[in-house]
């Protein structure tokens, strides 16, 4: 019984101090981080939260998203849950469909002369097959950007 009372007292103390002190709350509860901003992956935040690109893509697919251009923001809450704010209207973006799933990839509509960086999702318009180095992440691998059907 004494152990239960101590646990309840510590929980209340943490709750009360978290309510009064924002810094204490961040240390004990964690903080909200944006994993996607305006259709682009935020690798610094992802690294800090130990999230891979594939994990972010899987979370978005589970919520019904098939390309990053449909995502304005994706937050990882302090609890570990994800909150997604849709882009309105949706824009061209990097596909979230795995590269081995040819059936679904064929069904996606490609934006003309528009490419998405395979690393961060940055979108660039270009008449060339490969636009060159990405201005956001310096990577050079591109895929055709897809648009909502």
Backbone as a printed PyTorch tensor [residue, N CA C, xyz], in Angstrom:
tensor([[[  0.8210,  -1.1980,   0.0000],
         [  0.0000,   0.0000,   0.0000],
         [  0.8690,   1.2680,   0.0000]],

        [[  1.9590,   1.1940,   0.7240],
         [  2.8630,   2.3350,   0.7930],
         [  3.4720,   2.6280,  -0.5820]],

        [[  3.8270,   1.5720,  -1.3190],
         [  4.4090,   1.7470,  -2.6550],
         [  3.4170,   2.4310,  -3.5870]],

        [[  2.1590,   2.0340,  -3.5400],
         [  1.1250,   2.6520,  -4.3810],
         [  0.9680,   4.1270,  -4.0380]],

        [[  1.0020,   4.4660,  -2.7650],
         [  0.8690,   5.8660,  -2.3400],
         [  2.0490,   6.6940,  -2.8450]],

        [[  3.2500,   6.1340,  -2.8010],
         [  4.4380,   6.8440,  -3.2860],
         [  4.3350,   7.0650,  -4.7940]],

        [[  3.9100,   6.0480,  -5.5300],
         [  3.7660,   6.1740,  -6.9860],
         [  2.7570,   7.2560,  -7.3410]],

        [[  1.6100,   7.2570,  -6.6730],
         [  0.5830,   8.2770,  -6.9290],
         [  1.1160,   9.6610,  -6.5850]],

        [[  1.8370,   9.7810,  -5.4760],
         [  2.3880,  11.0780,  -5.0690],
         [  3.4030,  11.5850,  -6.0970]],

        [[  4.2590,  10.7030,  -6.5960],
         [  5.2500,  11.1050,  -7.5990],
         [  4.5570,  11.5200,  -8.8960]],

        [[  3.5420,  10.7760,  -9.3180],
         [  2.7910,  11.1410, -10.5270],
         [  2.1680,  12.5220, -10.3870]],

        [[  1.5740,  12.7870,  -9.2480],
         [  0.9460,  14.1040,  -9.0310],
         [  1.9830,  15.2170,  -9.0050]],

        [[  3.1240,  14.9390,  -8.3960],
         [  4.1920,  15.9310,  -8.3540],
         [  4.6850,  16.2460,  -9.7710]],

        [[  4.8970,  15.2150, -10.5750],
         [  5.3340,  15.4170, -11.9620],
         [  4.2740,  16.1860, -12.7400]],

        [[  3.0080,  15.8220, -12.5760],
         [  1.9270,  16.5260, -13.2660],
         [  1.8960,  17.9960, -12.8600]],

        [[  1.9530,  18.2610, -11.5660],
         [  1.8670,  19.6420, -11.0680],
         [  3.0460,  20.4710, -11.5660]],

        [[  4.2460,  19.9200, -11.4660],
         [  5.4260,  20.6610, -11.9040],
         [  5.4070,  20.8640, -13.4220]],

        [[  4.9210,  19.8810, -14.1700],
         [  4.7950,  20.0210, -15.6260],
         [  3.8110,  21.1250, -15.9810]],

        [[  2.7610,  21.2410, -15.2140],
         [  1.7510,  22.2740, -15.4350],
         [  2.3460,  23.6610, -15.2010]],

        [[  3.2000,  23.7870, -14.2000],
         [  3.7610,  25.0880, -13.8280],
         [  5.0100,  25.4690, -14.6200]],

        [[  5.7690,  24.4720, -15.1050],
         [  7.0770,  24.7380, -15.6800],
         [  7.2010,  24.0530, -17.0440]],

        [[  7.2040,  24.8490, -18.0970],
         [  7.2440,  24.3230, -19.4700],
         [  8.5230,  23.5120, -19.7340]],

        [[  9.6500,  23.9780, -19.2290],
         [ 10.9110,  23.2740, -19.4430],
         [ 10.8760,  21.8960, -18.7730]],

        [[ 10.3450,  21.8290, -17.5640],
         [ 10.2080,  20.5480, -16.8620],
         [  9.2930,  19.6120, -17.6470]],

        [[  8.2210,  20.1590, -18.1960],
         [  7.2960,  19.3510, -18.9940],
         [  8.0070,  18.7560, -20.2130]],

        [[  8.8070,  19.5660, -20.8850],
         [  9.5310,  19.0890, -22.0640],
         [ 10.5150,  17.9840, -21.6960]],

        [[ 11.2040,  18.1460, -20.5660],
         [ 12.1690,  17.1320, -20.1350],
         [ 11.4700,  15.8260, -19.7800]],

        [[ 10.3470,  15.8950, -19.0840],
         [  9.6770,  14.6750, -18.6180],
         [  8.7230,  14.0800, -19.6450]],

        [[  8.1180,  14.8970, -20.4810],
         [  7.1030,  14.4010, -21.4060],
         [  7.5730,  14.3490, -22.8540]],

        [[  8.6440,  15.0560, -23.1850],
         [  9.0800,  15.1540, -24.5750],
         [  8.4470,  16.3740, -25.2260]],

        [[  8.7100,  16.5530, -26.5190],
         [  8.1560,  17.7190, -27.2080],
         [  7.5850,  17.3240, -28.5640]],

        [[  6.7840,  18.2010, -29.1110],
         [  6.1970,  17.9960, -30.4320],
         [  7.2390,  18.3830, -31.4800]],

        [[  7.3830,  17.5580, -32.5100],
         [  8.3330,  17.8420, -33.5880],
         [  7.6490,  17.6490, -34.9300]],

        [[  7.9760,  18.5170, -35.8870],
         [  7.4320,  18.3950, -37.2430],
         [  8.3350,  17.4760, -38.0550]],

        [[  7.7780,  16.3690, -38.5370],
         [  8.5210,  15.4140, -39.3610],
         [  8.4050,  15.7570, -40.8440]],

        [[  7.2820,  16.4150, -41.2140],
         [  7.0530,  16.8530, -42.5960],
         [  6.5540,  18.2900, -42.5390]],

        [[  7.1310,  19.1430, -43.3680],
         [  6.6680,  20.5260, -43.5070],
         [  6.5030,  20.8240, -44.9880]],

        [[  5.3030,  21.2060, -45.3690],
         [  4.9930,  21.5660, -46.7560],
         [  5.4750,  20.5080, -47.7540]],

        [[  5.2020,  19.2480, -47.4380],
         [  5.5150,  18.1530, -48.3440],
         [  6.9650,  17.7120, -48.3610]],

        [[  7.7930,  18.2400, -47.4510],
         [  9.2130,  17.8690, -47.4030],
         [  9.5630,  17.2630, -46.0480]],

        [[ 10.3450,  16.1900, -46.0860],
         [ 10.7920,  15.5380, -44.8590],
         [ 11.7740,  16.4380, -44.1170]],

        [[ 11.6780,  16.4390, -42.8070],
         [ 12.5500,  17.2330, -41.9430],
         [ 13.5330,  16.2800, -41.2580]],

        [[ 14.6720,  16.0580, -41.8990],
         [ 15.6050,  15.0350, -41.4300],
         [ 16.2310,  15.3410, -40.0780]],

        [[ 16.4200,  16.6010, -39.7260],
         [ 16.9690,  16.9030, -38.3950],
         [ 16.0110,  16.4190, -37.3130]],

        [[ 14.7340,  16.7230, -37.4680],
         [ 13.7260,  16.2870, -36.4910],
         [ 13.5770,  14.7690, -36.5040]],

        [[ 13.6370,  14.1730, -37.6790],
         [ 13.5150,  12.7140, -37.7840],
         [ 14.6950,  12.0270, -37.0920]],

        [[ 15.8940,  12.5640, -37.2760],
         [ 17.0860,  12.0010, -36.6370],
         [ 16.9680,  12.1080, -35.1160]],

        [[ 16.5250,  13.2620, -34.6530],
         [ 16.3620,  13.4910, -33.2120],
         [ 15.3370,  12.5330, -32.6060]],

        [[ 14.3050,  12.2160, -33.3650],
         [ 13.2450,  11.3160, -32.8950],
         [ 13.5110,   9.8570, -33.2650]],

        [[ 14.6250,   9.5940, -33.9200],
         [ 15.0220,   8.2520, -34.3600],
         [ 13.9300,   7.6300, -35.2400]],

        [[ 13.5370,   8.3770, -36.2750],
         [ 12.5350,   7.9090, -37.2360],
         [ 13.1610,   7.8110, -38.6170]],

        [[ 12.9080,   6.7190, -39.2960],
         [ 13.4090,   6.5530, -40.6600],
         [ 12.3950,   7.1020, -41.6630]],

        [[ 12.8570,   7.3160, -42.8840],
         [ 11.9660,   7.7440, -43.9540],
         [ 10.8480,   6.7170, -44.1310]],

        [[ 11.1940,   5.4440, -44.0950],
         [ 10.1900,   4.3950, -44.3040],
         [  9.1370,   4.3920, -43.1990]],

        [[  9.5280,   4.6890, -41.9660],
         [  8.5540,   4.7390, -40.8620],
         [  7.5780,   5.9030, -41.0630]],

        [[  8.0970,   7.0570, -41.4830],
         [  7.2340,   8.2090, -41.7650],
         [  6.2820,   7.8610, -42.9060]],

        [[  6.8040,   7.2610, -43.9700],
         [  5.9640,   6.8780, -45.1020],
         [  4.8920,   5.8780, -44.6690]],

        [[  5.2560,   4.9170, -43.8360],
         [  4.2870,   3.9150, -43.3680],
         [  3.1630,   4.5680, -42.5690]],

        [[  3.4980,   5.5200, -41.7030],
         [  2.4700,   6.2280, -40.9230],
         [  1.5220,   6.9860, -41.8490]],

        [[  2.0790,   7.6320, -42.8600],
         [  1.2420,   8.3850, -43.7990],
         [  0.3550,   7.4550, -44.6280]],

        [[  0.9120,   6.3360, -45.0860],
         [  0.1010,   5.3770, -45.8500],
         [ -1.0430,   4.8350, -44.9990]],

        [[ -0.7740,   4.5670, -43.7200],
         [ -1.8290,   4.0620, -42.8350],
         [ -2.9730,   5.0570, -42.6990]],

        [[ -2.6670,   6.3420, -42.8490],
         [ -3.7030,   7.3770, -42.7570],
         [ -4.3260,   7.6910, -44.1160]],

        [[ -3.9420,   6.9420, -45.1700],
         [ -4.5660,   7.1040, -46.4780],
         [ -3.8570,   8.0480, -47.4310]],

        [[ -2.6500,   8.4850, -47.1050],
         [ -1.9040,   9.3850, -47.9880],
         [ -1.0440,   8.5670, -48.9430]],

        [[ -0.9680,   9.0090, -50.2070],
         [ -0.1360,   8.2870, -51.1690],
         [  0.9890,   9.1360, -51.7480]],

        [[  1.0480,  10.4290, -51.3650],
         [  2.1840,  11.2510, -51.7740],
         [  2.3840,  12.4000, -50.7920]],

        [[  3.6400,  12.8590, -50.6840],
         [  3.9800,  13.9070, -49.7130],
         [  3.3350,  15.2500, -50.0400]],

        [[  2.9530,  15.4680, -51.2900],
         [  2.3220,  16.7260, -51.6740],
         [  0.9610,  16.9460, -51.0330]],

        [[  0.3910,  15.9080, -50.4520],
         [ -0.9010,  16.0200, -49.7640],
         [ -0.7400,  16.3890, -48.2890]],

        [[  0.5240,  16.5110, -47.8260],
         [  0.7950,  16.7210, -46.4030],
         [  1.3730,  18.1120, -46.1750]],

        [[  0.6560,  18.9250, -45.4120],
         [  1.1810,  20.2420, -45.0410],
         [  2.1240,  20.1020, -43.8560]],

        [[  1.6710,  19.3710, -42.8300],
         [  2.4880,  19.1050, -41.6500],
         [  2.2030,  17.7010, -41.1390]],

        [[  3.2390,  17.0750, -40.6190],
         [  3.0950,  15.8230, -39.8790],
         [  3.8900,  16.0040, -38.5990]],

        [[  3.1760,  15.9890, -37.4790],
         [  3.8130,  16.1720, -36.1820],
         [  3.9350,  14.8420, -35.4580]],

        [[  5.0520,  14.6550, -34.7850],
         [  5.1650,  13.5540, -33.8390],
         [  4.9370,  14.1750, -32.4720]],

        [[  3.8460,  13.7660, -31.8420],
         [  3.4760,  14.3110, -30.5410],
         [  4.4040,  13.7580, -29.4580]],

        [[  4.4030,  14.4020, -28.2990],
         [  5.2270,  13.9550, -27.1780],
         [  4.8950,  12.5200, -26.7840]],

        [[  3.6640,  12.1010, -27.0180],
         [  3.2250,  10.7480, -26.6690],
         [  3.7170,   9.6920, -27.6580]],

        [[  4.2610,  10.1330, -28.8070],
         [  4.6830,   9.2000, -29.8530],
         [  3.6450,   9.0380, -30.9510]],

        [[  2.4540,   9.5980, -30.7490],
         [  1.4000,   9.5490, -31.7720],
         [  1.7210,  10.5700, -32.8690]],

        [[  1.0830,  10.3960, -34.0260],
         [  1.2980,  11.3050, -35.1450],
         [  0.0310,  12.0850, -35.4490]],

        [[  0.1960,  13.3720, -35.7500],
         [ -0.8980,  14.2310, -36.1790],
         [ -0.5410,  14.7470, -37.5670]],

        [[ -1.4950,  14.6370, -38.4850],
         [ -1.2510,  15.0510, -39.8690],
         [ -2.2070,  16.1740, -40.2370]],

        [[ -1.6500,  17.2590, -40.7890],
         [ -2.4390,  18.3800, -41.2940],
         [ -2.3490,  18.3140, -42.8160]],

        [[ -3.4950,  18.1080, -43.5020],
         [ -3.4450,  17.9710, -44.9620],
         [ -3.1340,  19.2870, -45.6720]],

        [[ -2.4990,  19.1830, -46.8230],
         [ -2.2330,  20.3300, -47.6940],
         [ -3.5040,  20.6220, -48.4820]],

        [[ -3.9080,  21.8740, -48.5090],
         [ -5.1230,  22.2260, -49.2310],
         [ -4.8510,  23.4330, -50.1200]],

        [[ -4.9800,  23.2750, -51.4220],
         [ -5.2360,  22.0420, -52.1620],
         [ -3.9600,  21.2050, -52.2290]],

        [[ -4.1070,  19.8890, -52.4630],
         [ -2.9240,  19.0280, -52.5810],
         [ -2.0410,  19.4600, -53.7450]],

        [[ -0.7430,  19.2300, -53.5930],
         [  0.2300,  19.5910, -54.6250],
         [  0.9570,  18.3420, -55.1160]],

        [[  1.7040,  18.4450, -56.2110],
         [  2.5300,  17.3090, -56.6210],
         [  3.5390,  16.9840, -55.5200]],

        [[  3.8740,  15.7040, -55.3940],
         [  4.8230,  15.3170, -54.3570],
         [  5.4460,  13.9590, -54.6080]],

        [[  6.3490,  13.5980, -53.7220],
         [  7.0330,  12.3090, -53.7790],
         [  6.0540,  11.2010, -53.4320]],

        [[  6.0430,  10.1490, -54.2290],
         [  5.1540,   9.0270, -53.9470],
         [  5.5350,   8.3460, -52.6330]],

        [[  4.5340,   7.8370, -51.9320],
         [  4.7510,   7.0850, -50.6950],
         [  4.6210,   5.5840, -50.9290]],

        [[  4.3220,   5.2030, -52.1640],
         [  4.1400,   3.7940, -52.5170],
         [  5.5210,   3.1370, -52.6550]],

        [[  5.7180,   1.9610, -52.0610],
         [  7.0200,   1.2800, -52.1760],
         [  7.3910,   1.0130, -53.6380]],

        [[  8.6710,   1.0950, -53.9460],
         [  9.1430,   0.9680, -55.3310],
         [  8.8540,  -0.4010, -55.9400]],

        [[  8.6440,  -1.4150, -55.1290],
         [  8.3680,  -2.7590, -55.6520],
         [  6.9000,  -2.9700, -56.0030]],

        [[  6.0230,  -2.0350, -55.6370],
         [  4.5820,  -2.2070, -55.8650],
         [  4.1660,  -1.5790, -57.1960]],

        [[  4.5310,  -2.2520, -58.2800],
         [  4.3060,  -1.7190, -59.6310],
         [  2.8440,  -1.4270, -59.9400]],

        [[  1.9220,  -2.2510, -59.4540],
         [  0.4980,  -2.0440, -59.7520],
         [  0.0210,  -0.6810, -59.2630]],

        [[  0.3260,  -0.3360, -58.0070],
         [ -0.1100,   0.9530, -57.4730],
         [  0.6690,   2.1100, -58.0870]],

        [[  1.9470,   1.9050, -58.3340],
         [  2.7470,   2.9690, -58.9440],
         [  2.2290,   3.3240, -60.3310]],

        [[  1.8110,   2.3230, -61.0980],
         [  1.2630,   2.5850, -62.4400],
         [ -0.0330,   3.3960, -62.3720]],

        [[ -0.8030,   3.2010, -61.3050],
         [ -2.0840,   3.9000, -61.1660],
         [ -1.9310,   5.3690, -60.7770]],

        [[ -0.7610,   5.7540, -60.2800],
         [ -0.5740,   7.1460, -59.8730],
         [ -0.3670,   8.0320, -61.0970]],

        [[ -0.8980,   9.2500, -61.0130],
         [ -0.7730,  10.2110, -62.1060],
         [  0.4780,  11.0570, -61.8950]],

        [[  1.2930,  11.1570, -62.9150],
         [  2.5370,  11.9140, -62.8370],
         [  2.2940,  13.3600, -63.2700]],

        [[  2.8790,  14.2950, -62.5420],
         [  2.7980,  15.7110, -62.9070],
         [  3.7940,  15.9670, -64.0380]],

        [[  3.3730,  16.6380, -65.1040],
         [  4.2910,  16.8690, -66.2310],
         [  5.4670,  17.7710, -65.8370]],

        [[  6.6700,  17.3820, -66.2700],
         [  7.8940,  18.1710, -66.0440],
         [  8.1050,  18.5300, -64.5760]],

        [[  7.7100,  17.6480, -63.6810],
         [  7.8270,  17.9100, -62.2500],
         [  8.4370,  16.6890, -61.5770]],

        [[  9.4760,  16.9280, -60.7680],
         [ 10.2050,  15.8380, -60.1260],
         [ 10.2920,  16.0850, -58.6250]],

        [[ 10.3400,  14.9840, -57.8760],
         [ 10.4640,  15.0490, -56.4200],
         [ 11.7710,  14.3870, -56.0120]],

        [[ 12.4930,  15.0300, -55.1170],
         [ 13.7270,  14.4630, -54.5850],
         [ 13.3740,  13.1920, -53.8020]],

        [[ 14.0500,  12.1040, -54.0970],
         [ 13.7680,  10.8250, -53.4300],
         [ 14.2250,  10.8210, -51.9780]],

        [[ 15.0480,  11.7780, -51.5870],
         [ 15.5520,  11.8330, -50.2140],
         [ 14.6470,  12.6740, -49.3130]],

        [[ 14.3440,  13.9140, -49.7290],
         [ 13.5990,  14.8200, -48.8440],
         [ 12.1910,  15.1550, -49.3320]],

        [[ 11.8830,  14.8820, -50.6090],
         [ 10.5560,  15.1780, -51.1320],
         [ 10.4240,  16.5450, -51.7770]],

        [[ 11.5010,  17.3270, -51.8030],
         [ 11.4650,  18.6400, -52.4390],
         [ 11.0460,  18.4910, -53.9030]],

        [[ 10.1490,  19.3560, -54.3540],
         [  9.6280,  19.2760, -55.7230],
         [ 10.2270,  20.3960, -56.5670]],

        [[ 10.6790,  20.0230, -57.7720],
         [ 11.2070,  21.0040, -58.7160],
         [ 10.6220,  20.7390, -60.0950]],

        [[ 10.3960,  21.8190, -60.8160],
         [  9.9320,  21.7140, -62.1980],
         [ 11.1620,  21.7330, -63.0980]],

        [[ 11.1900,  20.8080, -64.0490],
         [ 12.3400,  20.7080, -64.9400],
         [ 11.9500,  19.9370, -66.1890]],

        [[ 12.4620,  20.3620, -67.3150],
         [ 12.2230,  19.6330, -68.5560],
         [ 13.2190,  18.4750, -68.6920]],

        [[ 14.2630,  18.4710, -67.8670],
         [ 15.2510,  17.3930, -67.8890],
         [ 14.7450,  16.2140, -67.0640]],

        [[ 15.2270,  15.0280, -67.3920],
         [ 14.8340,  13.8230, -66.6570],
         [ 15.2920,  13.9020, -65.1990]],

        [[ 16.4920,  14.4150, -64.9630],
         [ 17.0340,  14.5640, -63.6150],
         [ 17.3900,  16.0360, -63.4100]],

        [[ 16.7080,  16.7350, -62.4980],
         [ 16.9610,  18.1630, -62.3140],
         [ 18.3440,  18.5220, -61.7760]],

        [[ 19.1470,  17.5710, -61.3300],
         [ 20.4680,  17.8790, -60.7750],
         [ 20.4580,  17.7240, -59.2630]],

        [[ 21.1790,  18.5900, -58.5870],
         [ 21.2920,  18.5090, -57.1310],
         [ 20.0960,  19.1860, -56.4690]],

        [[ 19.5370,  18.5390, -55.4600],
         [ 18.4000,  19.1070, -54.7250],
         [ 18.8600,  20.3290, -53.9320]],

        [[ 18.1140,  21.4000, -54.0200],
         [ 18.4700,  22.6360, -53.3240],
         [ 18.2830,  22.5360, -51.8060]],

        [[ 17.5010,  21.5690, -51.3310],
         [ 17.2720,  21.4110, -49.8860],
         [ 18.2750,  20.4740, -49.2220]],

        [[ 18.5630,  19.3270, -49.8720],
         [ 19.3460,  18.2900, -49.1820],
         [ 20.6260,  17.8910, -49.9190]],

        [[ 20.8370,  18.4430, -51.1040],
         [ 22.0330,  18.1860, -51.9170],
         [ 22.0980,  16.7740, -52.5020]],

        [[ 21.0290,  15.9980, -52.4240],
         [ 21.0030,  14.6770, -53.0530],
         [ 20.6430,  14.8340, -54.5310]],

        [[ 20.8820,  13.7930, -55.3100],
         [ 20.6990,  13.8900, -56.7590],
         [ 19.7500,  12.8550, -57.3400]],

        [[ 19.0560,  12.1040, -56.5110],
         [ 18.1300,  11.0900, -57.0200],
         [ 16.7130,  11.6630, -57.0470]],

        [[ 16.0770,  11.5970, -58.2080],
         [ 14.7540,  12.1790, -58.4130],
         [ 13.7920,  11.1330, -58.9630]],

        [[ 12.5130,  11.3480, -58.6960],
         [ 11.4820,  10.5270, -59.3410],
         [ 10.3740,  11.4670, -59.7980]],

        [[  9.5940,  11.0660, -60.7920],
         [  8.4950,  11.9310, -61.2240],
         [  7.5500,  12.2140, -60.0510]],

        [[  7.1920,  13.4730, -59.8830],
         [  6.2420,  13.8340, -58.8270],
         [  4.8560,  13.3430, -59.2290]],

        [[  4.0910,  12.9130, -58.2460],
         [  2.7370,  12.4360, -58.5220],
         [  1.7230,  13.4410, -57.9950]],

        [[  0.5550,  13.4290, -58.6310],
         [ -0.5210,  14.3460, -58.2560],
         [ -1.7390,  13.5360, -57.8280]],

        [[ -2.6100,  14.1440, -57.0280],
         [ -3.8340,  13.4400, -56.6230],
         [ -4.6780,  13.0780, -57.8340]],

        [[ -5.2900,  11.9150, -57.7630],
         [ -6.1470,  11.4500, -58.8640],
         [ -7.4390,  12.2260, -58.9220]]])
